[in-house]
């Protein structure tokens, strides 16, 4: 009996080791899809369950009656979703606040506020969930709306109206397209496609009007560039800005609210239209940047990142469904999903983490007019 007990005691560490080496459980996320509604389009915000090990997706839920939610923002506790609402007749846009249940994928409208601008195309939250920031393309303005404790939205507290123009035919006036916070939450960078400027603001969420110009207050891009979306490197040392009209990516060194130009790299070779660059994302390890181009190209361009100086080197290009206005990398870094707004299909690539290369899978989502993809951990 003692020999048996000794044998069992000797085996216990091995059993624990075997448990540690066991394959990890599959991780799942809720994938929230926003876009345009109406005839030949979607019905609101759709929610799918995504497996980050297999890349497989399953429809979970959707909420109808949310008008043209072309961009979404998720609260830091994942309990609330905020959506831009585009008025396609040219009137004032709105912003909706929704409660989200990640277990069921159910969304419930809390309230909706007028946004104070025309054609909202981008929305973000500050890191403390105190305010949302809405970029208005057609009115060329940025709106700030406070977030209440119950997740609802208050009335617009600050509107920044831009002025000016650029040399491109699409730059007859300002076109605010996106904004991004520094990791410390102290600075907000705003891309104005119409005037080739990246405006920089100090942020203080204790103020009723929380944004004030930084020093310097802006950074100019090249004439006719059309800055559209922005993304930091994971270490916050560099800011990458995709230029819609010139179809290039500009690299800036970032330090405490100040930008220093590093590099411009073209996305497309000669012979392609340079007027449709859309979205960009950096891999979580900071090794690769991906950028999408619409126009006549309809592809995603992959760059390798030099972590010392932030510079980009072309790796490859991948064909995608028509008009890849929005794409995303899943939180595990295993897959890249590209939404073809006009192709009405989200195609799914497997990412080789060592090389960053993309391989098309058989998985896809057939859904119309998707422009934004966001992640929430599934319960």
XYZ file of C-alpha atoms in Angstrom:
379
model
C 0.000 0.000 0.000
C 2.869 2.361 0.872
C 4.563 1.592 -2.464
C 1.338 2.520 -4.277
C 1.058 5.792 -2.333
C 4.682 6.667 -3.119
C 4.113 5.902 -6.802
C 1.055 8.138 -6.889
C 2.955 10.955 -5.188
C 5.730 10.668 -7.773
C 3.195 10.838 -10.587
C 1.407 13.948 -9.299
C 4.013 16.466 -10.582
C 3.961 14.758 -13.988
C 0.176 15.018 -14.079
C 0.393 18.722 -13.292
C 2.963 19.157 -16.046
C 0.687 17.365 -18.500
C -2.161 19.721 -17.564
C 0.044 22.760 -18.188
C 0.994 21.480 -21.647
C -2.590 20.703 -22.644
C -3.943 22.575 -25.668
C -5.516 25.905 -24.660
C -9.241 26.314 -24.931
C -10.563 28.062 -28.026
C -11.108 31.756 -27.448
C -14.168 33.427 -28.845
C -15.093 37.036 -29.447
C -18.187 38.876 -30.493
C -17.660 40.635 -33.818
C -19.853 43.717 -34.191
C -20.510 44.930 -37.727
C -21.714 48.414 -38.625
C -22.533 49.859 -42.028
C -25.297 51.265 -44.168
C -28.974 50.367 -43.967
C -31.883 50.541 -46.377
C -32.463 49.056 -49.816
C -29.711 46.643 -50.907
C -27.913 47.199 -47.601
C -27.902 45.880 -44.045
C -30.530 46.118 -41.309
C -28.563 47.720 -38.497
C -25.740 46.379 -36.321
C -25.054 42.645 -36.698
C -23.222 40.507 -34.126
C -21.310 37.326 -34.957
C -19.431 34.891 -32.711
C -15.827 34.429 -33.899
C -13.434 31.605 -33.009
C -9.860 32.895 -32.939
C -8.364 29.422 -33.381
C -10.364 28.291 -36.396
C -11.474 31.571 -37.941
C -15.044 30.296 -38.115
C -17.977 32.632 -37.565
C -21.604 32.139 -36.561
C -24.434 34.661 -36.602
C -25.487 35.619 -33.084
C -27.832 38.579 -33.118
C -28.666 41.926 -34.650
C -30.542 45.092 -33.847
C -32.633 46.767 -36.492
C -33.753 50.371 -36.732
C -30.304 51.900 -36.119
C -29.921 54.198 -39.103
C -26.687 53.835 -41.105
C -24.322 52.955 -38.217
C -21.235 53.406 -40.381
C -18.763 53.488 -37.469
C -18.832 52.028 -33.945
C -17.019 52.601 -30.657
C -16.990 50.194 -27.702
C -16.776 51.272 -24.044
C -13.753 50.035 -22.106
C -15.925 47.744 -19.980
C -17.587 46.374 -23.164
C -21.063 47.147 -21.827
C -21.926 49.939 -24.259
C -21.703 50.589 -27.981
C -21.802 54.008 -29.629
C -22.735 54.350 -33.294
C -22.589 57.145 -35.844
C -25.892 57.622 -37.672
C -25.525 59.010 -41.191
C -28.418 60.924 -42.719
C -28.037 59.954 -46.378
C -30.272 62.836 -47.507
C -27.620 65.308 -46.352
C -29.179 66.395 -43.086
C -27.668 66.449 -39.616
C -26.224 63.151 -38.440
C -26.794 61.594 -35.038
C -25.116 59.389 -32.462
C -26.733 56.362 -30.783
C -25.892 54.793 -27.427
C -26.662 51.081 -27.009
C -26.381 48.600 -24.174
C -24.565 45.373 -25.112
C -24.836 41.879 -23.626
C -21.737 39.953 -24.727
C -23.224 36.622 -23.608
C -26.129 36.785 -26.043
C -24.914 39.406 -28.502
C -28.058 41.421 -27.825
C -28.025 45.180 -28.326
C -30.579 47.542 -26.813
C -30.936 51.214 -27.755
C -30.523 53.589 -24.790
C -30.831 56.953 -26.503
C -29.892 58.959 -29.561
C -28.598 62.520 -29.768
C -28.220 64.988 -32.647
C -24.531 65.174 -33.411
C -24.265 68.751 -34.576
C -22.625 67.876 -37.896
C -23.250 66.316 -41.302
C -22.139 62.821 -42.369
C -20.476 61.323 -39.270
C -17.811 58.824 -40.364
C -15.834 58.017 -37.203
C -16.368 57.846 -33.438
C -14.104 57.100 -30.466
C -14.250 57.266 -26.652
C -11.681 58.616 -24.236
C -10.007 56.075 -21.957
C -12.270 56.959 -18.999
C -15.526 56.731 -20.988
C -16.323 60.376 -20.211
C -16.863 61.650 -23.786
C -17.312 60.473 -27.358
C -15.661 62.255 -30.273
C -17.401 62.257 -33.639
C -15.753 63.165 -36.970
C -18.057 64.790 -39.532
C -16.876 64.528 -43.108
C -19.341 66.754 -44.949
C -19.569 69.597 -42.416
C -15.841 69.415 -41.671
C -16.263 69.416 -37.906
C -15.519 67.436 -34.758
C -18.214 67.010 -32.107
C -17.847 66.089 -28.434
C -20.744 64.477 -26.528
C -20.579 63.581 -22.814
C -21.307 60.021 -21.659
C -23.555 59.636 -18.617
C -23.050 56.998 -15.897
C -25.846 54.833 -17.322
C -24.117 54.795 -20.714
C -26.496 57.261 -22.329
C -25.281 60.290 -24.274
C -25.725 63.906 -23.283
C -26.081 66.820 -25.666
C -23.118 68.113 -27.679
C -20.736 69.955 -25.346
C -18.161 71.156 -27.876
C -18.007 71.525 -31.661
C -14.799 72.343 -33.502
C -15.546 73.744 -36.956
C -12.698 73.519 -39.432
C -12.021 75.828 -42.378
C -9.805 75.744 -45.454
C -9.347 73.647 -48.564
C -6.738 71.735 -50.564
C -5.574 71.336 -54.169
C -7.420 68.065 -54.902
C -10.914 68.151 -56.423
C -12.220 66.424 -53.271
C -10.753 69.147 -51.037
C -13.104 72.063 -51.676
C -13.643 72.329 -47.938
C -12.608 70.660 -44.663
C -13.438 66.955 -44.237
C -12.731 65.694 -40.719
C -12.368 61.930 -41.025
C -10.955 60.367 -37.840
C -9.304 61.000 -34.487
C -7.087 59.064 -32.106
C -5.898 59.500 -28.519
C -2.379 59.087 -27.263
C -2.066 56.181 -24.836
C -1.925 58.493 -21.819
C -5.175 60.132 -22.945
C -3.674 63.637 -22.804
C -3.597 64.397 -26.538
C -6.058 63.934 -29.392
C -4.898 63.809 -33.034
C -7.520 64.657 -35.690
C -7.172 63.940 -39.430
C -8.696 66.588 -41.717
C -8.800 65.099 -45.210
C -9.919 68.386 -46.759
C -7.051 70.593 -45.617
C -4.126 68.118 -45.377
C -3.733 68.700 -41.641
C -3.358 66.598 -38.520
C -4.709 68.806 -35.732
C -3.417 68.211 -32.207
C -5.355 68.987 -29.010
C -4.718 68.856 -25.296
C -7.505 66.974 -23.527
C -8.905 67.663 -20.067
C -12.066 65.719 -19.222
C -12.779 67.910 -16.203
C -13.651 70.825 -18.506
C -17.070 71.339 -20.100
C -15.246 71.957 -23.377
C -12.383 69.496 -22.963
C -10.283 70.174 -26.105
C -7.793 73.033 -26.456
C -5.122 73.433 -29.185
C -1.741 71.953 -28.358
C 1.590 73.631 -29.141
C 2.144 73.161 -32.044
C -1.562 72.949 -32.921
C -1.195 70.961 -36.141
C 1.091 69.088 -38.533
C 0.733 69.530 -42.288
C 0.861 66.570 -44.673
C 1.761 66.970 -48.366
C -0.673 69.002 -50.540
C -3.421 66.770 -51.896
C -2.652 63.876 -49.523
C -6.021 63.741 -47.754
C -5.204 62.261 -44.307
C -7.937 59.783 -43.373
C -7.199 57.315 -40.524
C -4.456 57.177 -37.897
C -2.876 54.440 -35.777
C -0.056 54.346 -33.238
C 2.625 51.698 -33.008
C 2.131 49.527 -29.891
C 5.004 51.326 -28.127
C 3.508 54.745 -29.019
C 6.776 55.906 -30.567
C 5.307 56.306 -34.058
C 2.047 57.471 -35.619
C 0.971 56.078 -38.997
C -1.476 58.073 -41.128
C -3.126 56.741 -44.286
C -3.688 59.341 -47.010
C -6.876 58.697 -48.994
C -6.224 60.927 -52.003
C -2.545 60.181 -52.645
C -2.804 56.514 -51.546
C 0.256 56.566 -49.357
C 1.139 56.074 -45.696
C 2.997 58.777 -43.792
C 5.094 57.904 -40.758
C 5.650 60.307 -37.853
C 7.747 60.038 -34.732
C 5.567 60.845 -31.718
C 6.675 62.420 -28.446
C 4.335 64.010 -25.889
C 1.891 65.544 -28.352
C 4.482 66.443 -30.992
C 4.895 64.858 -34.440
C 8.102 64.655 -36.480
C 7.872 63.489 -40.087
C 9.812 60.287 -40.873
C 8.668 58.768 -44.183
C 6.099 58.627 -46.974
C 5.560 55.335 -48.799
C 3.224 54.826 -51.775
C 0.662 52.047 -51.537
C 0.204 51.414 -55.266
C 2.529 51.132 -58.294
C 2.151 53.361 -61.338
C -1.009 52.838 -63.377
C -3.472 52.628 -60.481
C -5.775 55.335 -59.216
C -4.417 57.066 -56.155
C -7.687 58.140 -54.607
C -9.120 55.342 -52.540
C -6.885 54.518 -49.569
C -9.079 53.742 -46.567
C -7.989 51.936 -43.405
C -4.799 50.824 -41.641
C -3.873 48.619 -38.684
C -0.654 47.585 -36.952
C -0.141 44.022 -35.704
C -0.105 43.653 -31.912
C 3.605 42.730 -31.942
C 4.389 45.921 -33.874
C 6.133 44.050 -36.680
C 3.721 44.719 -39.540
C 1.339 47.369 -40.838
C -1.580 46.621 -43.156
C -3.371 49.277 -45.226
C -6.398 48.992 -47.521
C -6.924 50.631 -50.894
C -10.158 50.911 -52.856
C -10.259 52.690 -56.251
C -9.171 50.328 -59.023
C -6.946 48.285 -56.719
C -9.180 46.750 -54.028
C -6.355 45.271 -52.039
C -4.579 45.230 -48.704
C -0.918 46.188 -48.645
C 1.444 44.655 -46.088
C 4.523 46.472 -44.783
C 7.281 45.397 -42.419
C 7.994 47.912 -39.635
C 11.479 48.861 -38.528
C 10.922 49.287 -34.797
C 13.976 51.508 -34.398
C 12.999 54.292 -36.793
C 9.370 53.383 -37.604
C 10.015 53.140 -41.345
C 7.972 50.846 -43.575
C 9.127 48.368 -46.215
C 6.716 46.794 -48.702
C 6.151 43.056 -48.201
C 3.143 42.094 -50.352
C -0.319 43.003 -51.677
C -3.489 40.893 -51.363
C -6.665 41.141 -53.419
C -9.877 41.568 -51.406
C -13.608 42.061 -51.934
C -14.560 45.357 -53.594
C -14.159 48.624 -51.630
C -12.329 47.543 -48.416
C -13.335 50.621 -46.445
C -12.827 48.819 -43.149
C -10.832 45.795 -42.002
C -9.646 44.411 -38.689
C -7.160 42.032 -37.064
C -8.730 39.733 -34.483
C -7.485 40.151 -30.865
C -5.435 36.956 -31.012
C -3.588 38.200 -34.082
C -4.403 34.992 -35.968
C -6.771 36.383 -38.593
C -7.405 39.485 -40.681
C -10.972 40.232 -41.791
C -11.564 42.574 -44.725
C -15.041 44.003 -45.338
C -15.825 44.714 -48.987
C -18.402 47.477 -48.690
C -19.465 47.147 -52.322
C -18.520 43.483 -52.660
C -20.963 42.688 -49.820
C -18.576 40.093 -48.394
C -16.172 39.912 -45.456
C -13.285 37.646 -46.388
C -11.024 36.093 -43.748
C -7.253 35.635 -44.016
C -4.999 33.527 -41.790
C -1.972 35.493 -40.596
C 1.478 33.916 -40.422
C 2.747 35.700 -37.314
C 6.400 35.163 -38.234
C 6.180 36.707 -41.705
C 2.918 38.640 -41.428
C 1.807 37.059 -44.702
C -1.896 36.485 -45.375
C -3.471 33.273 -46.649
C -7.108 33.311 -47.736
C -9.362 30.885 -45.841
C -12.682 29.367 -46.844
C -14.439 31.295 -44.084
C -16.408 34.410 -44.970
C -19.480 36.463 -44.062
C -21.897 37.469 -46.790
C -23.332 40.773 -45.612
C -24.114 44.025 -47.409
C -22.469 47.437 -47.004
C -20.310 46.792 -43.929
C -17.885 49.613 -43.150
C -16.780 48.965 -39.544
C -15.744 45.881 -37.540
C -15.235 45.872 -33.739
C -14.380 43.193 -31.128
C -15.781 42.357 -27.691
C -14.649 39.354 -25.584
C -17.445 36.754 -25.487
C -18.676 35.615 -22.070
